Short mmCIF file of C-alpha atoms and ligand atoms in Angstrom, two decimals:
data_model
loop_
_atom_site.label_atom_id
_atom_site.label_comp_id
_atom_site.label_asym_id
_atom_site.label_seq_id
_atom_site.Cartn_x
_atom_site.Cartn_y
_atom_site.Cartn_z
CA UNK A 286 -60.35 90.18 -5.11
CA UNK A 287 -59.85 87.00 -3.15
CA UNK A 288 -61.94 83.85 -2.93
CA UNK A 289 -61.06 83.00 0.64
CA UNK A 290 -61.10 84.70 4.00
CA UNK A 291 -57.58 83.52 4.68
CA UNK A 292 -56.03 85.09 1.55
CA UNK A 293 -57.81 88.44 1.88
CA UNK A 294 -56.05 91.44 3.46
CA UNK A 295 -59.40 92.61 4.74
CA UNK A 296 -63.07 91.83 4.26
CA UNK A 297 -65.86 94.19 3.21
CA UNK A 298 -69.29 92.94 4.28
CA UNK A 299 -72.16 94.53 2.35
CA UNK A 300 -75.24 94.24 4.55
CA UNK A 301 -79.01 94.39 4.21
CA UNK A 302 -81.35 95.62 6.93
CA UNK A 303 -84.68 95.25 5.10
CA UNK A 304 -86.29 92.59 7.29
CA UNK A 305 -85.26 90.99 10.56
CA UNK A 306 -84.06 87.83 8.82
CA UNK A 307 -81.75 89.96 6.64
CA UNK A 308 -80.41 91.71 9.75
CA UNK A 309 -79.66 88.34 11.37
CA UNK A 310 -78.02 87.06 8.21
CA UNK A 311 -75.89 90.21 7.90
CA UNK A 312 -74.75 90.03 11.54
CA UNK A 313 -73.93 86.37 11.04
CA UNK A 314 -71.85 87.16 7.92
CA UNK A 315 -69.94 89.85 9.85
CA UNK A 316 -69.34 87.35 12.69
CA UNK A 317 -68.02 84.76 10.24
CA UNK A 318 -65.69 87.31 8.59
CA UNK A 319 -64.43 88.43 12.02
CA UNK A 320 -63.73 84.86 13.06
CA UNK A 321 -62.06 83.79 9.82
CA UNK A 322 -60.16 86.98 9.04
CA UNK A 323 -60.62 89.61 11.74
CA UNK A 324 -60.19 92.78 9.62
CA UNK A 325 -63.70 93.74 8.61
CA UNK A 326 -65.34 96.84 7.15
CA UNK A 327 -69.13 96.88 7.27
CA UNK A 328 -71.15 98.77 4.68
CA UNK A 329 -74.74 98.80 3.33
CA UNK A 330 -78.12 99.44 4.92
CA UNK A 331 -77.52 97.84 8.27
CA UNK A 332 -74.77 100.39 8.92
CA UNK A 333 -77.44 103.09 8.83
CA UNK A 334 -79.33 101.42 11.68
CA UNK A 335 -77.56 102.97 14.66
CA UNK A 336 -75.25 100.90 16.81
CA UNK A 337 -76.63 97.48 15.89
CA UNK A 338 -73.41 96.37 14.20
CA UNK A 339 -71.02 97.84 16.79
CA UNK A 340 -73.02 96.34 19.66
CA UNK A 341 -72.80 92.87 18.12
CA UNK A 342 -69.25 93.18 16.74
CA UNK A 343 -67.32 95.93 18.53
CA UNK A 344 -63.98 95.12 16.84
CA UNK A 345 -64.94 95.79 13.21
CA UNK A 346 -62.63 98.33 11.54
CA UNK A 347 -65.46 100.62 10.41
CA UNK A 348 -69.21 100.74 9.95
CA UNK A 349 -70.48 102.75 6.97
CA UNK A 350 -73.95 103.12 5.46
CA UNK A 351 -75.50 102.56 2.03
CA UNK A 352 -73.90 104.16 -1.04
CA UNK A 353 -70.73 104.82 0.96
CA UNK A 354 -68.14 103.93 -1.66
CA UNK A 355 -65.86 106.84 -0.74
CA UNK A 356 -66.08 106.11 2.99
CA UNK A 357 -65.31 102.42 2.43
CA UNK A 358 -62.38 103.22 0.14
CA UNK A 359 -61.12 105.73 2.72
CA UNK A 360 -60.91 102.96 5.33
CA UNK A 361 -59.43 100.49 2.83
CA UNK A 362 -56.68 102.96 1.93
CA UNK A 363 -56.04 103.82 5.58
CA UNK A 364 -55.65 100.12 6.42
CA UNK A 365 -53.87 99.13 3.20
CA UNK A 366 -52.10 102.13 1.72
CA UNK A 367 -52.38 101.79 -2.08
CA UNK A 368 -49.18 100.89 -3.89
CA UNK A 369 -48.62 101.57 -7.51
CA UNK A 370 -49.15 98.40 -9.50
CA UNK A 371 -48.88 98.67 -13.27
CA UNK A 372 -51.63 96.10 -13.70
CA UNK A 373 -54.12 97.15 -11.01
CA UNK A 374 -53.65 100.83 -11.82
CA UNK A 375 -55.20 100.12 -15.20
CA UNK A 376 -58.56 99.23 -13.65
CA UNK A 377 -61.36 101.28 -15.17
CA UNK A 378 -62.84 104.04 -12.98
CA UNK A 379 -66.11 102.11 -12.98
CA UNK A 380 -64.35 99.30 -11.06
CA UNK A 381 -65.00 95.60 -11.43
CA UNK A 382 -68.49 94.18 -11.67
CA UNK A 383 -69.34 91.05 -9.72
CA UNK A 384 -71.88 89.51 -12.10
CA UNK A 385 -70.86 87.13 -14.92
CA UNK A 386 -69.45 88.91 -17.97
CA UNK A 387 -72.65 88.64 -20.02
CA UNK A 388 -75.12 90.41 -17.73
CA UNK A 389 -75.00 93.44 -15.47
CA UNK A 390 -77.24 95.39 -13.14
CA UNK A 391 -77.74 99.03 -14.09
CA UNK A 392 -78.79 101.12 -11.11
CA UNK A 393 -80.68 104.21 -12.24
CA UNK A 394 -81.81 105.73 -8.94
CA UNK A 395 -81.55 105.39 -5.20
CA UNK A 396 -84.20 105.86 -2.51
CA UNK A 397 -87.98 105.97 -2.63
CA UNK A 398 -90.72 108.60 -2.23
CA UNK A 399 -93.38 106.09 -1.14
CA UNK A 400 -94.09 105.18 2.44
CA UNK A 401 -95.47 101.64 2.32
CA UNK A 402 -96.20 100.76 5.91
CA UNK A 403 -94.31 97.47 5.94
CA UNK A 404 -91.10 98.96 4.55
CA UNK A 405 -88.14 100.78 6.11
CA UNK A 406 -86.21 101.40 2.90
CA UNK A 407 -87.05 105.14 2.73
CA UNK A 408 -85.75 105.60 6.28
CA UNK A 409 -82.51 103.81 5.38
CA UNK A 410 -81.97 105.05 1.83
CA UNK A 411 -83.84 108.35 1.81
CA UNK A 412 -86.07 109.87 -0.85
CA UNK A 413 -85.69 109.21 -4.57
CA UNK A 414 -82.48 110.52 -6.17
CA UNK A 415 -82.22 109.78 -9.91
CA UNK A 416 -78.89 109.45 -11.66
CA UNK A 417 -78.46 111.75 -14.66
CA UNK A 418 -79.71 109.92 -17.73
CA UNK A 419 -76.56 110.76 -19.73
CA UNK A 420 -74.40 109.11 -17.06
CA UNK A 421 -76.65 106.01 -16.96
CA UNK A 422 -76.51 105.69 -20.76
CA UNK A 423 -72.72 106.08 -20.85
CA UNK A 424 -72.40 103.31 -18.25
CA UNK A 425 -74.79 101.09 -20.23
CA UNK A 426 -72.81 101.67 -23.45
CA UNK A 427 -69.53 100.83 -21.73
CA UNK A 428 -71.04 97.63 -20.31
CA UNK A 429 -72.34 96.51 -23.71
CA UNK A 430 -68.97 97.30 -25.31
CA UNK A 431 -67.34 95.14 -22.63
CA UNK A 432 -69.48 92.13 -23.60
CA UNK A 433 -72.66 92.52 -21.55
CA UNK A 434 -75.64 90.96 -23.38
CA UNK A 435 -78.33 91.74 -20.82
CA UNK A 436 -78.84 94.92 -18.78
CA UNK A 437 -80.99 94.55 -15.66
CA UNK A 438 -82.38 97.97 -14.80
CA UNK A 439 -82.85 98.40 -11.05
CA UNK A 440 -83.71 100.98 -8.38
CA UNK A 441 -86.00 100.84 -5.36
CA UNK A 442 -88.71 102.15 -7.70
CA UNK A 443 -87.59 102.22 -11.34
CA UNK A 444 -90.86 103.66 -12.65
CA UNK A 445 -90.37 106.83 -10.55
CA UNK A 446 -87.11 107.53 -12.37
CA UNK A 447 -86.70 111.27 -12.95
CA UNK A 448 -89.66 112.40 -10.79
CA UNK A 449 -87.26 114.08 -8.34
CA UNK A 450 -85.70 116.21 -11.13
CA UNK A 451 -89.04 116.84 -12.89
CA UNK A 452 -87.94 114.62 -15.77
CA UNK A 453 -85.39 117.22 -16.81
CA UNK A 454 -83.58 116.70 -20.10
CA UNK A 455 -79.93 115.72 -20.17
CA UNK A 456 -77.66 114.97 -23.13
CA UNK A 457 -76.29 111.76 -24.49
CA UNK A 458 -74.27 111.51 -27.70
CA UNK A 459 -75.15 115.15 -28.40
CA UNK A 460 -78.90 114.44 -28.30
CA UNK A 461 -81.33 115.56 -25.60
CA UNK A 462 -82.86 112.72 -23.55
CA UNK A 463 -85.37 113.24 -20.74
CA UNK A 464 -84.70 111.75 -17.31
CA UNK A 465 -87.73 109.51 -17.58
CA UNK A 466 -88.01 105.71 -17.67
CA UNK A 467 -89.76 105.45 -21.05
CA UNK A 468 -87.17 107.76 -22.66
CA UNK A 469 -84.30 105.90 -21.00
CA UNK A 470 -85.67 102.56 -22.19
CA UNK A 471 -85.93 103.81 -25.78
CA UNK A 472 -82.24 104.73 -25.69
CA UNK A 473 -81.18 101.51 -23.96
CA UNK A 474 -83.14 99.56 -26.58
CA UNK A 475 -80.78 100.87 -29.27
CA UNK A 476 -77.70 99.30 -27.69
CA UNK A 477 -78.41 95.78 -28.95
CA UNK A 478 -78.47 94.05 -25.54
CA UNK A 479 -81.47 92.61 -23.73
CA UNK A 480 -82.98 95.22 -21.41
CA UNK A 481 -84.94 93.90 -18.43
CA UNK A 482 -86.84 96.20 -16.08
CA UNK A 483 -87.19 95.35 -12.39
CA UNK A 484 -89.23 96.81 -9.51
CA UNK A 485 -91.84 98.87 -11.32
CA UNK A 486 -94.29 100.51 -8.93
CA UNK A 487 -97.71 100.19 -10.62
CA UNK A 488 -98.01 103.84 -11.76
CA UNK A 489 -100.29 104.45 -14.76
CA UNK A 490 -97.33 105.38 -16.99
CA UNK A 491 -95.98 101.83 -16.68
CA UNK A 492 -98.57 101.08 -19.41
CA UNK A 493 -96.47 103.17 -21.84
CA UNK A 494 -93.76 100.51 -21.67
CA UNK A 495 -95.93 97.81 -23.23
CA UNK A 496 -95.75 99.12 -26.82
CA UNK A 497 -91.94 99.28 -26.43
CA UNK A 498 -92.01 95.64 -25.36
CA UNK A 499 -94.19 94.73 -28.34
CA UNK A 500 -91.66 96.57 -30.57
CA UNK A 501 -88.80 94.52 -29.11
CA UNK A 502 -86.92 97.50 -27.64
CA UNK A 503 -87.11 96.07 -24.13
CA UNK A 504 -87.76 92.50 -22.97
CA UNK A 505 -91.45 91.66 -22.56
CA UNK A 506 -91.02 91.27 -18.82
CA UNK A 507 -92.80 93.30 -16.17
CA UNK A 508 -91.66 93.01 -12.58
CA UNK A 509 -94.44 94.78 -10.66
CA UNK A 510 -94.80 94.08 -6.93
CA UNK A 511 -98.57 94.11 -6.22
CA UNK A 512 -98.13 93.04 -2.55
CA UNK A 513 -101.79 92.05 -2.01
CA UNK A 514 -105.19 92.06 -3.68
CA UNK A 515 -107.60 92.88 -0.85
CA UNK A 516 -108.41 96.59 -1.08
CA UNK A 517 -108.65 96.80 2.70
CA UNK A 518 -105.17 95.36 3.20
CA UNK A 519 -103.70 97.40 0.35
CA UNK A 520 -105.04 100.57 1.97
CA UNK A 521 -103.57 99.52 5.32
CA UNK A 522 -100.27 98.91 3.53
CA UNK A 523 -100.59 102.30 1.83
CA UNK A 524 -100.38 100.77 -1.64
CA UNK A 525 -102.53 101.40 -4.78
CA UNK A 526 -105.79 99.62 -3.90
CA UNK A 527 -108.03 99.19 -6.95
CA UNK A 528 -107.71 95.46 -7.63
CA UNK A 529 -110.36 95.52 -10.38
CA UNK A 530 -108.22 98.10 -12.17
CA UNK A 531 -105.17 95.90 -11.76
CA UNK A 532 -106.89 92.94 -13.44
CA UNK A 533 -108.11 95.19 -16.27
CA UNK A 534 -104.60 96.55 -16.70
CA UNK A 535 -103.10 93.06 -16.83
CA UNK A 536 -105.61 92.16 -19.57
CA UNK A 537 -104.65 95.35 -21.44
CA UNK A 538 -100.92 94.65 -21.07
CA UNK A 539 -101.43 91.18 -22.53
CA UNK A 540 -103.57 92.54 -25.37
CA UNK A 541 -100.78 94.98 -26.34
CA UNK A 542 -97.95 92.50 -25.84
CA UNK A 543 -99.17 88.88 -25.63
CA UNK A 544 -95.63 87.67 -24.90
CA UNK A 545 -95.26 89.70 -21.71
CA UNK A 546 -94.14 87.72 -18.64
CA UNK A 547 -95.44 89.30 -15.45
CA UNK A 548 -93.51 88.85 -12.23
CA UNK A 549 -94.84 90.03 -8.87
CA UNK A 550 -94.33 89.68 -5.15
CA UNK A 551 -96.90 89.49 -2.36
CA UNK A 552 -96.99 89.67 1.41
CA UNK A 553 -99.31 87.37 3.37
CA UNK A 554 -100.11 87.70 7.07
CA UNK A 555 -99.99 91.53 7.16
CA UNK A 556 -101.48 92.71 10.51
CA UNK A 557 -105.27 92.53 10.32
CA UNK A 558 -105.37 90.15 7.31
CA UNK A 559 -108.42 87.91 7.70
CA UNK A 560 -109.13 84.60 6.03
CA UNK A 561 -111.54 86.52 3.76
CA UNK A 562 -108.77 88.94 2.71
CA UNK A 563 -106.51 86.01 1.98
CA UNK A 564 -109.22 84.34 -0.13
CA UNK A 565 -109.48 87.56 -2.16
CA UNK A 566 -105.75 87.27 -2.81
CA UNK A 567 -106.06 83.64 -3.93
CA UNK A 568 -108.93 84.57 -6.27
CA UNK A 569 -106.84 87.38 -7.72
CA UNK A 570 -103.98 84.97 -8.31
CA UNK A 571 -106.32 82.57 -10.08
CA UNK A 572 -107.62 85.30 -12.34
CA UNK A 573 -104.37 87.21 -13.00
CA UNK A 574 -102.42 84.04 -13.89
CA UNK A 575 -99.08 85.71 -13.35
CA UNK A 576 -95.94 84.07 -14.69
CA UNK A 577 -93.51 84.50 -11.81
CA UNK A 578 -94.52 85.09 -8.21
CA UNK A 579 -92.73 85.45 -4.91
CA UNK A 580 -94.51 85.40 -1.56
CA UNK A 581 -93.27 86.55 1.84
CA UNK A 582 -94.85 85.99 5.23
CA UNK A 583 -95.11 89.45 6.83
CA UNK A 584 -92.07 90.16 8.96
CA UNK A 585 -92.31 93.03 11.49
CA UNK A 586 -89.08 94.79 10.65
CA UNK A 587 -87.88 97.27 13.24
CA UNK A 588 -89.10 100.78 12.45
CA UNK A 589 -91.98 99.83 10.08
CA UNK A 590 -95.25 101.69 10.72
CA UNK A 591 -97.25 98.44 10.43
CA UNK A 592 -95.70 97.05 13.62
CA UNK A 593 -98.07 99.17 15.69
CA UNK A 594 -101.17 97.84 13.89
CA UNK A 595 -103.66 95.70 15.82
CA UNK A 596 -104.51 92.07 15.09
CA UNK A 597 -101.14 90.59 14.19
CA UNK A 598 -101.51 87.29 12.36
CA UNK A 599 -100.03 84.32 14.28
CA UNK A 600 -96.82 82.91 12.76
CA UNK A 601 -98.38 79.50 12.10
CA UNK A 602 -101.28 81.09 10.18
CA UNK A 603 -98.90 83.26 8.15
CA UNK A 604 -96.86 80.22 7.20
CA UNK A 605 -99.94 78.16 6.37
CA UNK A 606 -101.22 80.97 4.10
CA UNK A 607 -97.84 81.33 2.43
CA UNK A 608 -97.81 77.60 1.67
CA UNK A 609 -101.37 77.64 0.28
CA UNK A 610 -100.49 80.66 -1.83
CA UNK A 611 -97.35 79.04 -3.26
CA UNK A 612 -99.20 75.76 -3.95
CA UNK A 613 -101.78 77.62 -6.01
CA UNK A 614 -99.12 79.61 -7.88
CA UNK A 615 -97.06 76.47 -8.56
CA UNK A 616 -100.08 75.00 -10.32
CA UNK A 617 -100.62 78.20 -12.37
CA UNK A 618 -96.93 78.44 -13.22
CA UNK A 619 -96.83 74.79 -14.34
CA UNK A 620 -99.83 75.40 -16.63
CA UNK A 621 -98.31 78.54 -18.13
CA UNK A 622 -94.99 76.83 -18.77
CA UNK A 623 -96.69 73.74 -20.24
CA UNK A 624 -98.26 76.04 -22.84
CA UNK A 625 -94.74 76.85 -24.06
CA UNK A 626 -93.89 73.25 -24.99
CA UNK A 627 -93.37 73.09 -28.76
CA UNK A 628 -92.61 76.81 -29.04
CA UNK A 629 -89.43 78.35 -30.37
CA UNK A 630 -87.60 80.70 -28.00
CA UNK A 631 -84.46 82.78 -28.07
CA UNK A 632 -82.39 82.10 -24.94
CA UNK A 633 -79.25 83.54 -23.39
CA UNK A 634 -76.73 80.92 -22.25
CA UNK A 635 -75.55 81.29 -18.62
CA UNK A 636 -73.49 78.12 -18.29
CA UNK A 637 -72.39 75.53 -20.80
CA UNK A 638 -70.58 72.23 -20.65
CA UNK A 639 -70.27 68.94 -22.51
CA UNK A 640 -73.62 67.81 -21.18
CA UNK A 641 -75.66 70.81 -22.26
CA UNK A 642 -76.35 74.40 -21.33
CA UNK A 643 -78.33 76.28 -18.73
CA UNK A 644 -79.95 79.30 -20.33
CA UNK A 645 -82.71 81.84 -19.77
CA UNK A 646 -85.49 83.16 -21.96
CA UNK A 647 -86.97 86.67 -21.94
CA UNK A 648 -89.29 85.48 -19.16
CA UNK A 649 -86.44 84.55 -16.80
CA UNK A 650 -84.39 87.02 -14.80
CA UNK A 651 -81.14 85.59 -13.42
CA UNK A 652 -81.27 83.90 -10.01
CA UNK A 653 -84.94 84.64 -9.26
CA UNK A 654 -86.86 83.03 -12.15
CA UNK A 655 -86.75 79.75 -14.03
CA UNK A 656 -84.18 78.36 -16.44
CA UNK A 657 -84.12 76.66 -19.80
CA UNK A 658 -82.02 73.50 -19.95
CA UNK A 659 -80.71 72.86 -23.45
CA UNK A 660 -79.49 69.29 -23.86
CA UNK A 661 -77.66 69.74 -27.17
CA UNK A 662 -76.10 73.19 -26.87
CA UNK A 663 -73.04 72.14 -28.94
CA UNK A 664 -70.31 74.75 -28.78
CA UNK A 665 -72.51 77.41 -27.15
CA UNK A 666 -70.71 79.46 -24.51
CA UNK A 667 -71.96 81.73 -21.71
CA UNK A 668 -73.28 84.94 -23.25
CA UNK A 669 -74.36 83.30 -26.53
CA UNK A 670 -77.93 83.75 -27.72
CA UNK A 671 -79.36 80.62 -29.30
CA UNK A 672 -82.75 79.61 -30.64
CA UNK A 673 -84.34 76.56 -29.03
CA UNK A 674 -87.54 74.58 -29.24
CA UNK A 675 -89.19 73.73 -25.89
CA UNK A 676 -89.67 70.01 -25.29
CA UNK A 677 -90.75 69.75 -21.64
CA UNK A 678 -91.63 71.82 -18.58
CA UNK A 679 -92.27 71.68 -14.84
CA UNK A 680 -93.38 74.26 -12.26
CA UNK A 681 -90.37 76.53 -12.78
CA UNK A 682 -88.16 75.46 -15.66
CA UNK A 683 -88.18 74.47 -19.31
CA UNK A 684 -86.23 71.83 -21.26
CA UNK A 685 -85.32 72.37 -24.89
CA UNK A 686 -83.28 71.41 -27.94
CA UNK A 687 -81.56 73.79 -30.31
CA UNK A 688 -84.18 74.87 -32.81
CA UNK A 689 -82.31 73.95 -35.98
CA UNK A 690 -81.09 70.62 -34.58
CA UNK A 691 -84.29 69.26 -33.08
CA UNK A 692 -85.90 67.70 -36.18
CA UNK A 693 -85.92 63.93 -35.85
CA UNK A 694 -84.19 63.89 -32.46
CA UNK A 695 -85.83 62.28 -29.46
CA UNK A 696 -86.97 64.98 -27.04
CA UNK A 697 -85.26 65.24 -23.66
CA UNK A 698 -87.41 64.99 -20.59
CA UNK A 699 -86.91 66.19 -17.06
CA UNK A 700 -85.44 62.79 -16.05
CA UNK A 701 -82.91 62.89 -18.83
CA UNK A 702 -82.01 66.48 -17.96
CA UNK A 703 -81.44 65.62 -14.35
CA UNK A 704 -78.72 63.19 -15.49
CA UNK A 705 -77.22 65.58 -17.97
CA UNK A 706 -77.47 69.14 -16.65
CA UNK A 707 -76.87 69.69 -12.95
CA UNK A 708 -79.01 72.17 -11.03
S1 LIG B 221 -92.29 101.42 -3.02
FE1 LIG B 221 -90.93 99.74 -2.42
S2 LIG B 221 -89.09 100.71 -1.53
FE2 LIG B 221 -90.69 102.28 -1.64
S3 LIG B 221 -91.63 102.26 0.41
FE3 LIG B 221 -92.86 100.90 -0.90
S4 LIG B 221 -91.96 98.83 -0.64
FE4 LIG B 221 -90.48 100.33 0.18
#
């Protein structure tokens, strides 16, 4: 591993081809690697999109597709024949992970059986293929043994896990375990690390996870992309369309597990979206009071069925709707975070220094959600779990003091934090 283009023997660029902006960014990254180093292997989704990469950068060493570890390593070894090194030869077969030591992504499946009309992932990654549950659990155990404190479970559609193999049983530690998300989560919950579930398609069986969250087996965090709230637009998108049901389910989830933080993503400006559809979405947002929300202006990615739909929404209108949407959510988020002031939370430290620590609570996934700034983290180090009491909040983040040290101490505010803990 090298931190600079100049010191690297060759560069592997892992690309994304999900939306046009990602394609541009990937091509730009390849261009930069070509200019600064010149020996470049391209992998990831964009490689599966025909000659796009070769047309833009004809001199790359190789273009491979997603999940092409063997193909990439084949080119690496052809270009740089491996030499025995007593240190490097000791690397575990699982390789080196790129996240900090205390958290890791655990990929449980690849591909997707849905055909949402704005999405080209199934054409790039294929239908759902679930990893055997025994293999996933062995990887999770090894990660926890190596110091991982938080496992982030991912796939294109985690809640479909096992549907392709009819939820067949596998073995782990001599015990049968079904290839099914709820069963997997029960087992992961025994490992002693935080378990966070991402990208849950809103199937009915997602509701079965809530009691496990209330029990503390998995973090009370639901990442469910709803995409829209207007039934008409949801049907055009080919997504589950009963918004009334969604609101009732959210109420039920909160009744079973009041702590649950709900994260979702939405698309505004889908072809045919009217001002009335958008208002329905804003009303939904007001009523659902979600904790974490992302919003994208619809982007007509090459190959998506929705591109052929009539009534595209002008770019300026899309952007104006996205801004209105985010303004509303910022207000909701600020209110929800303000309600946490005074509460005690367990947080996981990501970074620590003399001036305090940056940490995350159960409601905060790394990089995409908010953070908890702890002014008096003492000797806490990355990967430590500490208890804090919340003293202040804004639209995204919280400020806190260690719970057992806060009595009689003046409470830090955002201003004080901005001097003491850099963002
Ligand atoms: S469920 Fe997700 S990955 Fe699958 S088609 Fe829909 S948006 Fe794409």
